[in-house]
Coordinates of C-alpha atoms in Angstrom, one line a residue:
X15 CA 33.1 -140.3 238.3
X16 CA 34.5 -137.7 236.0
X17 CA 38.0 -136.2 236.2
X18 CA 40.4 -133.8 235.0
X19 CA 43.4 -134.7 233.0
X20 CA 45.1 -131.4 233.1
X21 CA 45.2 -132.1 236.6
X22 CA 46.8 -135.9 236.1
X23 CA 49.1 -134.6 233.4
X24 CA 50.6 -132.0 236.2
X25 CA 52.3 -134.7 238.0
X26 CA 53.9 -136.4 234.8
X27 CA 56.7 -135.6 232.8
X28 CA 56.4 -134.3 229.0
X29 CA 55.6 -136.7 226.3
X30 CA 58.8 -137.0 224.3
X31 CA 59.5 -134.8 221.2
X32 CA 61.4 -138.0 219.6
X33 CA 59.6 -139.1 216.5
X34 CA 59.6 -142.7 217.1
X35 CA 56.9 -143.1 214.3
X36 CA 59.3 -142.9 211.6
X37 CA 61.9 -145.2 213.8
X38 CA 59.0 -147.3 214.0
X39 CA 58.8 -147.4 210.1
X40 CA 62.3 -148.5 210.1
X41 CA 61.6 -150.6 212.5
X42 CA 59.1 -152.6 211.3
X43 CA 60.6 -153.2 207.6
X44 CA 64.2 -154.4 209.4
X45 CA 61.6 -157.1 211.3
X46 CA 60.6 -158.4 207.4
X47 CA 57.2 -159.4 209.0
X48 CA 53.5 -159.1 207.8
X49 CA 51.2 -157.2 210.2
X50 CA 48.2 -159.2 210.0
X51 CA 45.2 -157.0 211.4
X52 CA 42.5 -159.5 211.9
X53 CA 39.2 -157.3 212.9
X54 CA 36.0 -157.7 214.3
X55 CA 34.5 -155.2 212.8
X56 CA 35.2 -153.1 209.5
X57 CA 35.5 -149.8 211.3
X58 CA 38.9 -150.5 212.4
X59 CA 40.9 -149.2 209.1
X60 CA 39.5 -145.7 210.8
X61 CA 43.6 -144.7 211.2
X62 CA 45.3 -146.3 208.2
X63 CA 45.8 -145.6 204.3
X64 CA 46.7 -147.1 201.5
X65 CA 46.3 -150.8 203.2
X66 CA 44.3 -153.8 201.6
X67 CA 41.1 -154.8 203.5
X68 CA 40.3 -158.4 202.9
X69 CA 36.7 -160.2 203.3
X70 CA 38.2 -163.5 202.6
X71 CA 41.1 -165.5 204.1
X72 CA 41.3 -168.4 202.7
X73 CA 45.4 -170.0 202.2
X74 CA 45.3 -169.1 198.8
X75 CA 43.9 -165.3 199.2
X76 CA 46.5 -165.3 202.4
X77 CA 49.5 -166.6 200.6
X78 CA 48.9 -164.0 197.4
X79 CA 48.5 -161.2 200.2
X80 CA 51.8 -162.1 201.9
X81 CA 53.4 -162.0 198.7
X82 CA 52.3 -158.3 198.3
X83 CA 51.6 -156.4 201.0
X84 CA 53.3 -156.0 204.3
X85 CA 50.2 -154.7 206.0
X86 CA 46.8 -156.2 205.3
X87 CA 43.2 -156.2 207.3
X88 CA 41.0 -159.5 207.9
X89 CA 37.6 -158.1 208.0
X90 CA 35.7 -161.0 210.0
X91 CA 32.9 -158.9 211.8
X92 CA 32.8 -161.4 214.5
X93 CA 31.4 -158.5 216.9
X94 CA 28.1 -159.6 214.8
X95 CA 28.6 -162.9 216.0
X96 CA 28.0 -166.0 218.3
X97 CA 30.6 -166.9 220.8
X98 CA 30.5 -170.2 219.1
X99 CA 30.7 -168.8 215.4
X100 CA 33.2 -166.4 216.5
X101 CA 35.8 -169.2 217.7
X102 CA 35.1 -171.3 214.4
X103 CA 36.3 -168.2 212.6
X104 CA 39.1 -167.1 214.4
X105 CA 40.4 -170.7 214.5
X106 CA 39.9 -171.3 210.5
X107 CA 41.7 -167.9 210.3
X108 CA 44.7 -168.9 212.3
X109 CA 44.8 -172.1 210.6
X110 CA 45.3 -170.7 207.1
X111 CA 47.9 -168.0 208.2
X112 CA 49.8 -170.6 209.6
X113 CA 49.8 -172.3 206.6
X114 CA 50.2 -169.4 204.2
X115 CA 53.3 -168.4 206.1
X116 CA 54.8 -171.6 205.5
X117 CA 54.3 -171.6 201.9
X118 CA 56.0 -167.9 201.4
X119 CA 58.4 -168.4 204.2
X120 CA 57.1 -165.3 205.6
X121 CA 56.4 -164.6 209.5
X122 CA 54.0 -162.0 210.7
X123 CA 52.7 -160.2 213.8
X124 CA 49.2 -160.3 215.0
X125 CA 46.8 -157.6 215.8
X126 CA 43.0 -158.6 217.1
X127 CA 41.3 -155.4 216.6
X128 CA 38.3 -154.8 218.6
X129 CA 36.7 -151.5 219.8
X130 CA 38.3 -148.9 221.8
X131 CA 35.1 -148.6 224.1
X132 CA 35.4 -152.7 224.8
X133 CA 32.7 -154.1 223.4
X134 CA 33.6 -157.1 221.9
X135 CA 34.6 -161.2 222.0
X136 CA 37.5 -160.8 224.5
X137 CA 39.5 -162.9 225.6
X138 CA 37.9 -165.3 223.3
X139 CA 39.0 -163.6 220.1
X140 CA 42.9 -163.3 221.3
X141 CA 43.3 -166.5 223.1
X142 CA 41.7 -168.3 219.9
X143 CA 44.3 -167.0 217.8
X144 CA 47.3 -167.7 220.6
X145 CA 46.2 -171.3 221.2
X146 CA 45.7 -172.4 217.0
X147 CA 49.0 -170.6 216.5
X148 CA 50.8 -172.4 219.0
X149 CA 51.2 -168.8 220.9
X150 CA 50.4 -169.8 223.8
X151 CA 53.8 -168.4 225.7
X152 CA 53.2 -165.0 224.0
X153 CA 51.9 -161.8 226.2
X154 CA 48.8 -160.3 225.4
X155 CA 49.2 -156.4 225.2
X156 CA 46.1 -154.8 225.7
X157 CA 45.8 -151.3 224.0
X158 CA 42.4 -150.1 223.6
X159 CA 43.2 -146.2 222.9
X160 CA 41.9 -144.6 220.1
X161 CA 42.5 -140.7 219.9
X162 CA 40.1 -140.1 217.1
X163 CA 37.3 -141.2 218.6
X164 CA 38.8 -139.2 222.1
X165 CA 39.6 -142.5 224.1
X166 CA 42.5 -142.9 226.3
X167 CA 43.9 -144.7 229.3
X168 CA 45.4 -143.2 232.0
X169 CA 46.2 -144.8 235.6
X170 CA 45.3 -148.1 233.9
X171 CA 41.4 -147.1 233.6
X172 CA 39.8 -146.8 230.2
X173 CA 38.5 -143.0 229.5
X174 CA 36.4 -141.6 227.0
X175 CA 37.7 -137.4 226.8
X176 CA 35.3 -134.4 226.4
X177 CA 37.9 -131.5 226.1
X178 CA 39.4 -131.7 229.7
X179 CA 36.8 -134.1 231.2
X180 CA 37.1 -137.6 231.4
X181 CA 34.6 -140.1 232.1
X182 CA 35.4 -143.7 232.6
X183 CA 34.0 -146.0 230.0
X184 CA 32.0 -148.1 232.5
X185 CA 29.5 -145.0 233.2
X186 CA 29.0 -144.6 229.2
X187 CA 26.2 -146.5 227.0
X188 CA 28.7 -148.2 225.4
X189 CA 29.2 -150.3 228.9
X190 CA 25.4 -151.3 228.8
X191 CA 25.9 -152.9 225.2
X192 CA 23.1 -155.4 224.3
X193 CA 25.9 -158.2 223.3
X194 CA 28.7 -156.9 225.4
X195 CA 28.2 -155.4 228.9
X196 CA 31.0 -154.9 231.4
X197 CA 31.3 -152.7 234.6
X198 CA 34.8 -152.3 234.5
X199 CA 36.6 -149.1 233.5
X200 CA 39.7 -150.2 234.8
X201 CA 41.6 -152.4 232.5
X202 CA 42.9 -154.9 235.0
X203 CA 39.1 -155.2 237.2
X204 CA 38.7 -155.4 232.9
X205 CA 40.0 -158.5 232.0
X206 CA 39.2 -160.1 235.2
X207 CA 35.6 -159.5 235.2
X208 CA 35.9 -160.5 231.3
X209 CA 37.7 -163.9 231.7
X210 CA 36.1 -164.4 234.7
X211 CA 38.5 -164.3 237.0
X212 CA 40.6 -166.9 235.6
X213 CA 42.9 -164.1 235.3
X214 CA 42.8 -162.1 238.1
X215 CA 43.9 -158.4 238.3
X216 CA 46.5 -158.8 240.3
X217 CA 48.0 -160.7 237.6
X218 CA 48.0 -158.2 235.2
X219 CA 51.0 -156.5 234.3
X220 CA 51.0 -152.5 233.3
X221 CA 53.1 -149.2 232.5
X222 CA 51.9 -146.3 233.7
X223 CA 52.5 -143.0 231.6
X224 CA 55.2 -141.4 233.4
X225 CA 57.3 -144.7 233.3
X226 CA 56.9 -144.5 229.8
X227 CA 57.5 -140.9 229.9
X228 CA 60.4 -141.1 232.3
X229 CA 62.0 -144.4 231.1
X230 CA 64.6 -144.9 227.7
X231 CA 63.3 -147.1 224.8
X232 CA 66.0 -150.1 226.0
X233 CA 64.9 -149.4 229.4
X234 CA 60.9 -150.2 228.6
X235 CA 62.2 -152.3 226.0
X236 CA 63.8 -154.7 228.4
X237 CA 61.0 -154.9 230.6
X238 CA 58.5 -156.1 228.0
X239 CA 61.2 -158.7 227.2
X240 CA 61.5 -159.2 230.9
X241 CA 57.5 -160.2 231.5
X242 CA 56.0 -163.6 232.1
X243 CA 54.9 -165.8 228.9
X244 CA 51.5 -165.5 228.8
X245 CA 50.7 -162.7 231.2
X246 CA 48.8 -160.2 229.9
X247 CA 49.9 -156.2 230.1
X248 CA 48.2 -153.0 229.2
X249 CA 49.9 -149.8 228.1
X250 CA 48.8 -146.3 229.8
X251 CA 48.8 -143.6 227.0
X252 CA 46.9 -140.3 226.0
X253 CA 48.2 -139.4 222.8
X254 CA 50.0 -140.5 219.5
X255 CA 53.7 -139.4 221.1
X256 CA 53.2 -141.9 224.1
X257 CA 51.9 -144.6 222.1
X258 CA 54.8 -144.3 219.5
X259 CA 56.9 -144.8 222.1
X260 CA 55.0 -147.3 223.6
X261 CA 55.0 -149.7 220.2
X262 CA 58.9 -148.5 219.3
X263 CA 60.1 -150.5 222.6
X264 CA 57.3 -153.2 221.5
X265 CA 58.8 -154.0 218.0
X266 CA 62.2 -153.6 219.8
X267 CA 61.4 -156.5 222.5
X268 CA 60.1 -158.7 219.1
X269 CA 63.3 -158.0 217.3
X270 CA 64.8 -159.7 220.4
X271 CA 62.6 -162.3 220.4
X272 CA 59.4 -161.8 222.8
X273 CA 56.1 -163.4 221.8
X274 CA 53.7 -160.9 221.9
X275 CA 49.7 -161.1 220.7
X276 CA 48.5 -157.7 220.3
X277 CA 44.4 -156.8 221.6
X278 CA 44.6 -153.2 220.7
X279 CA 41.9 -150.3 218.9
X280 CA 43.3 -148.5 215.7
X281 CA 45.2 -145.8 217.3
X282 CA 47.6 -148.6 217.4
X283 CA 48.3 -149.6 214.2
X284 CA 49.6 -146.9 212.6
X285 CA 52.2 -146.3 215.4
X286 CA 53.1 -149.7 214.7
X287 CA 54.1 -149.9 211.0
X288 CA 55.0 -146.3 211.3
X289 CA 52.4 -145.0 209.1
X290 CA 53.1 -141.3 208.2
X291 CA 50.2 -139.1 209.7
X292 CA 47.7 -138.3 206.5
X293 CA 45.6 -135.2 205.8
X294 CA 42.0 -135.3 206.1
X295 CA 40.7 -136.2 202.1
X296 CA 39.7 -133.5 199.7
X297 CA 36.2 -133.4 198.0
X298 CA 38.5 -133.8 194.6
X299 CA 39.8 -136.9 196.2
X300 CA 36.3 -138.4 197.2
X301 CA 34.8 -137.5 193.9
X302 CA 37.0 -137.8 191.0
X303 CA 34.3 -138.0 188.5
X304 CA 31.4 -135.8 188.0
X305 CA 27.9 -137.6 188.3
X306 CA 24.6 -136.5 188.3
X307 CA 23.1 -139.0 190.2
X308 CA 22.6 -138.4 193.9
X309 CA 24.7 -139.8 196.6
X310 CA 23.1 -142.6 199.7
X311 CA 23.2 -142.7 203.4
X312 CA 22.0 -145.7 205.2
X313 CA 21.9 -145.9 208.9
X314 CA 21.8 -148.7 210.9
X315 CA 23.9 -148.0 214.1
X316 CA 21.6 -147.7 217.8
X317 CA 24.1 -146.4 219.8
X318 CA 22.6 -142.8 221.0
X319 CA 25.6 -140.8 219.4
X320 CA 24.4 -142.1 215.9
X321 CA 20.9 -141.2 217.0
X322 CA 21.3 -137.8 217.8
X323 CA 24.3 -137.7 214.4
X324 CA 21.2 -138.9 212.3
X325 CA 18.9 -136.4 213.7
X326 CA 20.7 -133.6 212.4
X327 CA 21.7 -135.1 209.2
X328 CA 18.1 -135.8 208.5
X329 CA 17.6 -131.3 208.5
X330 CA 19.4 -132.2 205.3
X331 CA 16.9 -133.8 203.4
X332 CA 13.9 -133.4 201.5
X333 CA 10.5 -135.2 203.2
X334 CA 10.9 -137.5 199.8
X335 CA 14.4 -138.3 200.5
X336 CA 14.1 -139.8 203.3
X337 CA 13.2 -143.6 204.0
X338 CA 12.8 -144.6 207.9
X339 CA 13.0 -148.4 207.6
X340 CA 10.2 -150.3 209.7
X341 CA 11.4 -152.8 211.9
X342 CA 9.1 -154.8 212.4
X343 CA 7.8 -154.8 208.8
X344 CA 11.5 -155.8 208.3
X345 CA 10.6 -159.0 210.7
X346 CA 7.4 -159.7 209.1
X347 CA 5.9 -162.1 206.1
X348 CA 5.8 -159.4 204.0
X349 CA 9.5 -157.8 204.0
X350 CA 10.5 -158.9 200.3
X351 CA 7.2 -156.7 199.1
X352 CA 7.8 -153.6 201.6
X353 CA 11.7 -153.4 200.5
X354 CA 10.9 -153.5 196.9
X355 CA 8.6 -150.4 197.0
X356 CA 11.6 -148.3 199.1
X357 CA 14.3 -149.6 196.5
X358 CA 12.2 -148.1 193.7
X359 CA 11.9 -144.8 195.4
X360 CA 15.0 -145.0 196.1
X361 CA 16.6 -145.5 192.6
X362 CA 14.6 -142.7 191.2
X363 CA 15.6 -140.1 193.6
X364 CA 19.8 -141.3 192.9
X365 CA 18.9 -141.0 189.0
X366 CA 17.0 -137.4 189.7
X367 CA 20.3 -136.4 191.4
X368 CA 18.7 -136.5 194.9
X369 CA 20.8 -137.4 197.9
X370 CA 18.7 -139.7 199.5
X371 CA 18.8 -141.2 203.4
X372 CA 17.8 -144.6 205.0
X373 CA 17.3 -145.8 208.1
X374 CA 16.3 -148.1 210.7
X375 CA 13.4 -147.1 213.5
X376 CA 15.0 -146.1 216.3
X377 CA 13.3 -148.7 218.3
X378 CA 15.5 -151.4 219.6
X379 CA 14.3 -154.8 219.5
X380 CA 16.1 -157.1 221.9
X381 CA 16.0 -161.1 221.5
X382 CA 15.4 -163.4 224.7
X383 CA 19.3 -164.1 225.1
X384 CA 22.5 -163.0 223.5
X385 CA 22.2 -165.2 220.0
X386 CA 18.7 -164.3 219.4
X387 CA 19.4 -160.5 219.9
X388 CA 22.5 -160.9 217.1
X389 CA 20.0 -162.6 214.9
X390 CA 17.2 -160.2 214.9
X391 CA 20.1 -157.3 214.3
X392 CA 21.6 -159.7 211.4
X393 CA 17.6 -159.8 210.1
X394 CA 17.9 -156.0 210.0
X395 CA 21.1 -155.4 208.3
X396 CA 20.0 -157.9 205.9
X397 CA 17.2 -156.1 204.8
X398 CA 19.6 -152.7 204.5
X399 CA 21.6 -155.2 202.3
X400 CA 18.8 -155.9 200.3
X401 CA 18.4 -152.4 199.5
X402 CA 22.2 -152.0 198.1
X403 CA 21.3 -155.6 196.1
X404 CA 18.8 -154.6 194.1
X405 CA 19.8 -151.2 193.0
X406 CA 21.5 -150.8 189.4
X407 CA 21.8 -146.9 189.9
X408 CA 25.6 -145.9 191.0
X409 CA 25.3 -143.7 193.5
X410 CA 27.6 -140.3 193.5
X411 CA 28.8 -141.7 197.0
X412 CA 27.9 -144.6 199.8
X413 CA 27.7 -143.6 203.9
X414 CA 27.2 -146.9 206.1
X415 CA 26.6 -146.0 209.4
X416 CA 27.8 -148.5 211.7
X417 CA 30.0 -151.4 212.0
X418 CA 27.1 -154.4 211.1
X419 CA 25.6 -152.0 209.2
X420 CA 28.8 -151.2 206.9
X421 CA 30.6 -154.6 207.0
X422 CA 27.3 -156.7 205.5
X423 CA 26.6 -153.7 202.8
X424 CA 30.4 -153.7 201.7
X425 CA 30.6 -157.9 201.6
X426 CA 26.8 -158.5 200.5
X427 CA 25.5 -155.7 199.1
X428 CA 28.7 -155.0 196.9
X429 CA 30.0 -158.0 197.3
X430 CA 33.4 -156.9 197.9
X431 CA 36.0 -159.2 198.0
X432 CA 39.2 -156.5 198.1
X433 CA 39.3 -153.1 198.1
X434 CA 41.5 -150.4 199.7
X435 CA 41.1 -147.7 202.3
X436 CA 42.5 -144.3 201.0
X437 CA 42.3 -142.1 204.0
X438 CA 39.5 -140.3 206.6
X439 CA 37.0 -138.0 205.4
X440 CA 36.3 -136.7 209.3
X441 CA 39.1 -137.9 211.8
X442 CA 38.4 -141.5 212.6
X443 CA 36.0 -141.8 209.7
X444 CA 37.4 -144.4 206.7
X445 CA 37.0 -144.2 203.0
X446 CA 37.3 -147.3 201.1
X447 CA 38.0 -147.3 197.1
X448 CA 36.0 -150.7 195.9
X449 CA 38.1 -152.4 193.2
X450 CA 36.8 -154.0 189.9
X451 CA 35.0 -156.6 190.7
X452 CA 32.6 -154.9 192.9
X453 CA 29.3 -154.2 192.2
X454 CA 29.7 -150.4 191.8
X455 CA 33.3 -150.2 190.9
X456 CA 35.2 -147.1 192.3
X457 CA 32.6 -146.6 194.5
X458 CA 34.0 -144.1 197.2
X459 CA 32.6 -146.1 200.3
X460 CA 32.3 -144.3 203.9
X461 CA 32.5 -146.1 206.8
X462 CA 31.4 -144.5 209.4
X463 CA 31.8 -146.1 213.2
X464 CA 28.6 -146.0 215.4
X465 CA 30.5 -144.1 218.2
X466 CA 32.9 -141.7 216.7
X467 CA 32.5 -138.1 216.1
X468 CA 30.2 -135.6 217.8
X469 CA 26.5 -134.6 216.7
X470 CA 26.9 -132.8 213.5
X471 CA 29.8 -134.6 212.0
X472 CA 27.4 -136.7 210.0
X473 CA 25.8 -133.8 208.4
X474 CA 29.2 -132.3 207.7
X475 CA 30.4 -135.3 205.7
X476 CA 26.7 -135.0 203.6
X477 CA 27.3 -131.3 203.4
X478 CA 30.8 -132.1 201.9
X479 CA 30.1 -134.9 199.7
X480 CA 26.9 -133.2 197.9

């Protein structure tokens, strides 16, 4: 059932005026800790600037990272995964850190980013990481806002905003999720329905908005401190001046010593390190270079937001321009021979200076069980791969739509091994700058998140980059 938050925000105090992002900053460097942002999907930069995004983590790659950067991404895309594949990761991944932080003498702090509308391997991917850490004692904050993409929480239930409306997350799509259903909106029924029941909601700790409205920093600050080891606790908060807060009296309970895991979205992260608020990027930062070749959109997302983005965007383009990418010719004998006629079409209209869109039928194919419905979309966003593989035309720019879609084109199709996100071309909407050793070095590489944005913010992105 829908509500207003105009109406919940009545009965609250103010947010607070203090700007706890830049204590947060200070904060944060007086800690001398890594943030290590291990993600299960590559969407998750969608706040953040200037910060390395890794698709390897191996000791050595971890210790050389340590060395240079106090904020860094793991990109596993484990939300495309098994259960079982997922915990393999997780557990190499902690393994190495703790090794890496051995050799540079350098501790860290955790984040398992997942999605801010809940899809994803929880608790699996959290308590994998506590338990090959030797974290067990530490308290899981859960912190699934994400203002870009209009999420917030609010009397412990998850909301996704429409101006003034808000409708829990439970009666959206995203709750019927081929891989990840829940019927929970509210974050405690959350968990408990997620680790089935082993933690129930009773047991789940939380601060509501006006306490963390109402209270002082050393006040909320001692009552993280003050909370069970290994509880976990969720954080109410509707916008970037509650969730400042929020992570100041966070780092402030770590500088005191509390062992805390952090389950959050992206708003987090930023808020966090203290990451100075950025300006939406420029065309003349997107496209240093002139080019006359045409720029590429490739779709992959299902979710019905990127359906009805995609049907706008497709107004765009020229009947020629546009490739619609047959399933089930995708899951057939003769793939290899059906991708190699569309990559030749393709090339010709990026060297004729024609942007040019891709993308998967709309049909959904879904597999007998869980693992078979991952494999058959890993099938499909190989074939989108393929595409990226066996062009030799650089195009003018790169939109991947969706977070399989845009993790396996970045780490297979360009084979990126490190790159850096630069900024947001649409709120919530990450650029990437591929380094050298990429297949199409420089490449300015859009991310673009199956859920964020409204109907024509794909077509504005194509109407800015062309």
């Amino acid at each position: 059932m829908s509500i207003s938050l105009s109406n919940i925000l009545k009965e609250l105090p103010e947010a607070e005026a203090t700007d706890y992002r830049s204590l947060n900053r200070s904060l944060f460097k007086e800690l001398n800790k890594a943030c290590i942002v291990i993600d299960d999907d590559p969407t998750g930069n969608q706040t953040v600037y200037g910060i390395p995004l890794l698709s390897s983590w191996t000791v050595e790659v971890l210790v050389n990272e340590l060395r240079q950067s106090p904020v860094f991404f793991l990109l596993t895309n484990s939300r495309s995964l098994s259960a079982g594949e997922t915990e393999k990761v997780y557990k190499e991944i902690a393994e190495n850190i703790d090794k890496a932080s051995k050799i540079t003498r350098k501790n860290y702090s955790i984040i398992s980013r997942s999605d801010s509308t809940l899809r994803g391997h929880f608790p699996l991917e959290p308590s994998t990481l506590k338990t090959s850490l030797n974290l067990e004692k530490s308290v899981t904050v859960f912190i699934p806002v994400m203002f870009e993409g209009k999420r917030v929480t609010v009397n412990n239930t998850h909301f996704i905003k429409d101006k003034d409306v808000l409708t829990p997350v439970n009666e959206t799509p995203f709750a019927q999720d081929h891989s990840f259903k829940y019927t929970k909106a509210n974050l405690k029924e959350y968990i408990e329905e997620k680790t089935e029941r082993q933690i129930y909601a009773s047991e789940v700790y939380s601060f509501s908005l006006g306490t963390i409205r109402k209270n002082s920093i050393e006040e909320l600050s001692q009552d993280i401190f003050n909370l069970p080891d290994s509880c976990y606790c969720i954080f109410n908060s509707v916008n970037y001046a509650d969730l400042d807060k929020v992570a100041n009296a966070l780092l402030l309970a770590e500088k005191n010593g509390k062992q805390i895991m952090y389950r959050t979205s992206s708003s987090f992260v930023p808020s966090y390190i203290g990451l100075k608020p950025k300006e939406i990027l420029s065309v003349e930062d997107l496209l240093e270079k002139p080019t006359n070749n045409g720029g590429l959109t490739i779709v992959g997302s299902y979710v019905k937001k990127s359906s009805e983005q995609l049907k706008e965007a497709l107004q765009l383009f020229e009947i020629n321009t546009i490739f619609e990418i047959d399933i089930e010719k995708i899951l057939s004998d003769n793939s290899q021979e059906y991708l190699k006629t569309i990559v030749a079409q393709i090339r010709s209209n990026l060297k004729d200076g024609k942007d040019t869109i891709v993308y998967t039928s709309r049909k959904l194919l879904i597999g007998s069980d869980v693992s078979t419905t991952i494999n058959i979309a890993s099938t499909i966003s190989n074939a989108l791969v393929s595409i990226v593989n066996r062009l030799d035309v650089k195009p003018k720019y790169l939109i991947a739509k969706g977070g399989i879609t845009s993790h396996d084109i970045a780490i297979k199709g360009l084979e990126m091994k490190r790159s850096k996100v630069i900024g947001q071309i649409q709120p919530g909407i990450p650029v990437w700058k591929m380094d050298s050793l990429t297949k199409f070095p420089n490449l300015k590489y859009i991310v673009f998140p199956g859920n964020v944005g409204d109907n024509n913010t794909l077509s504005k992105i194509i109407k800015k980059l062309s």
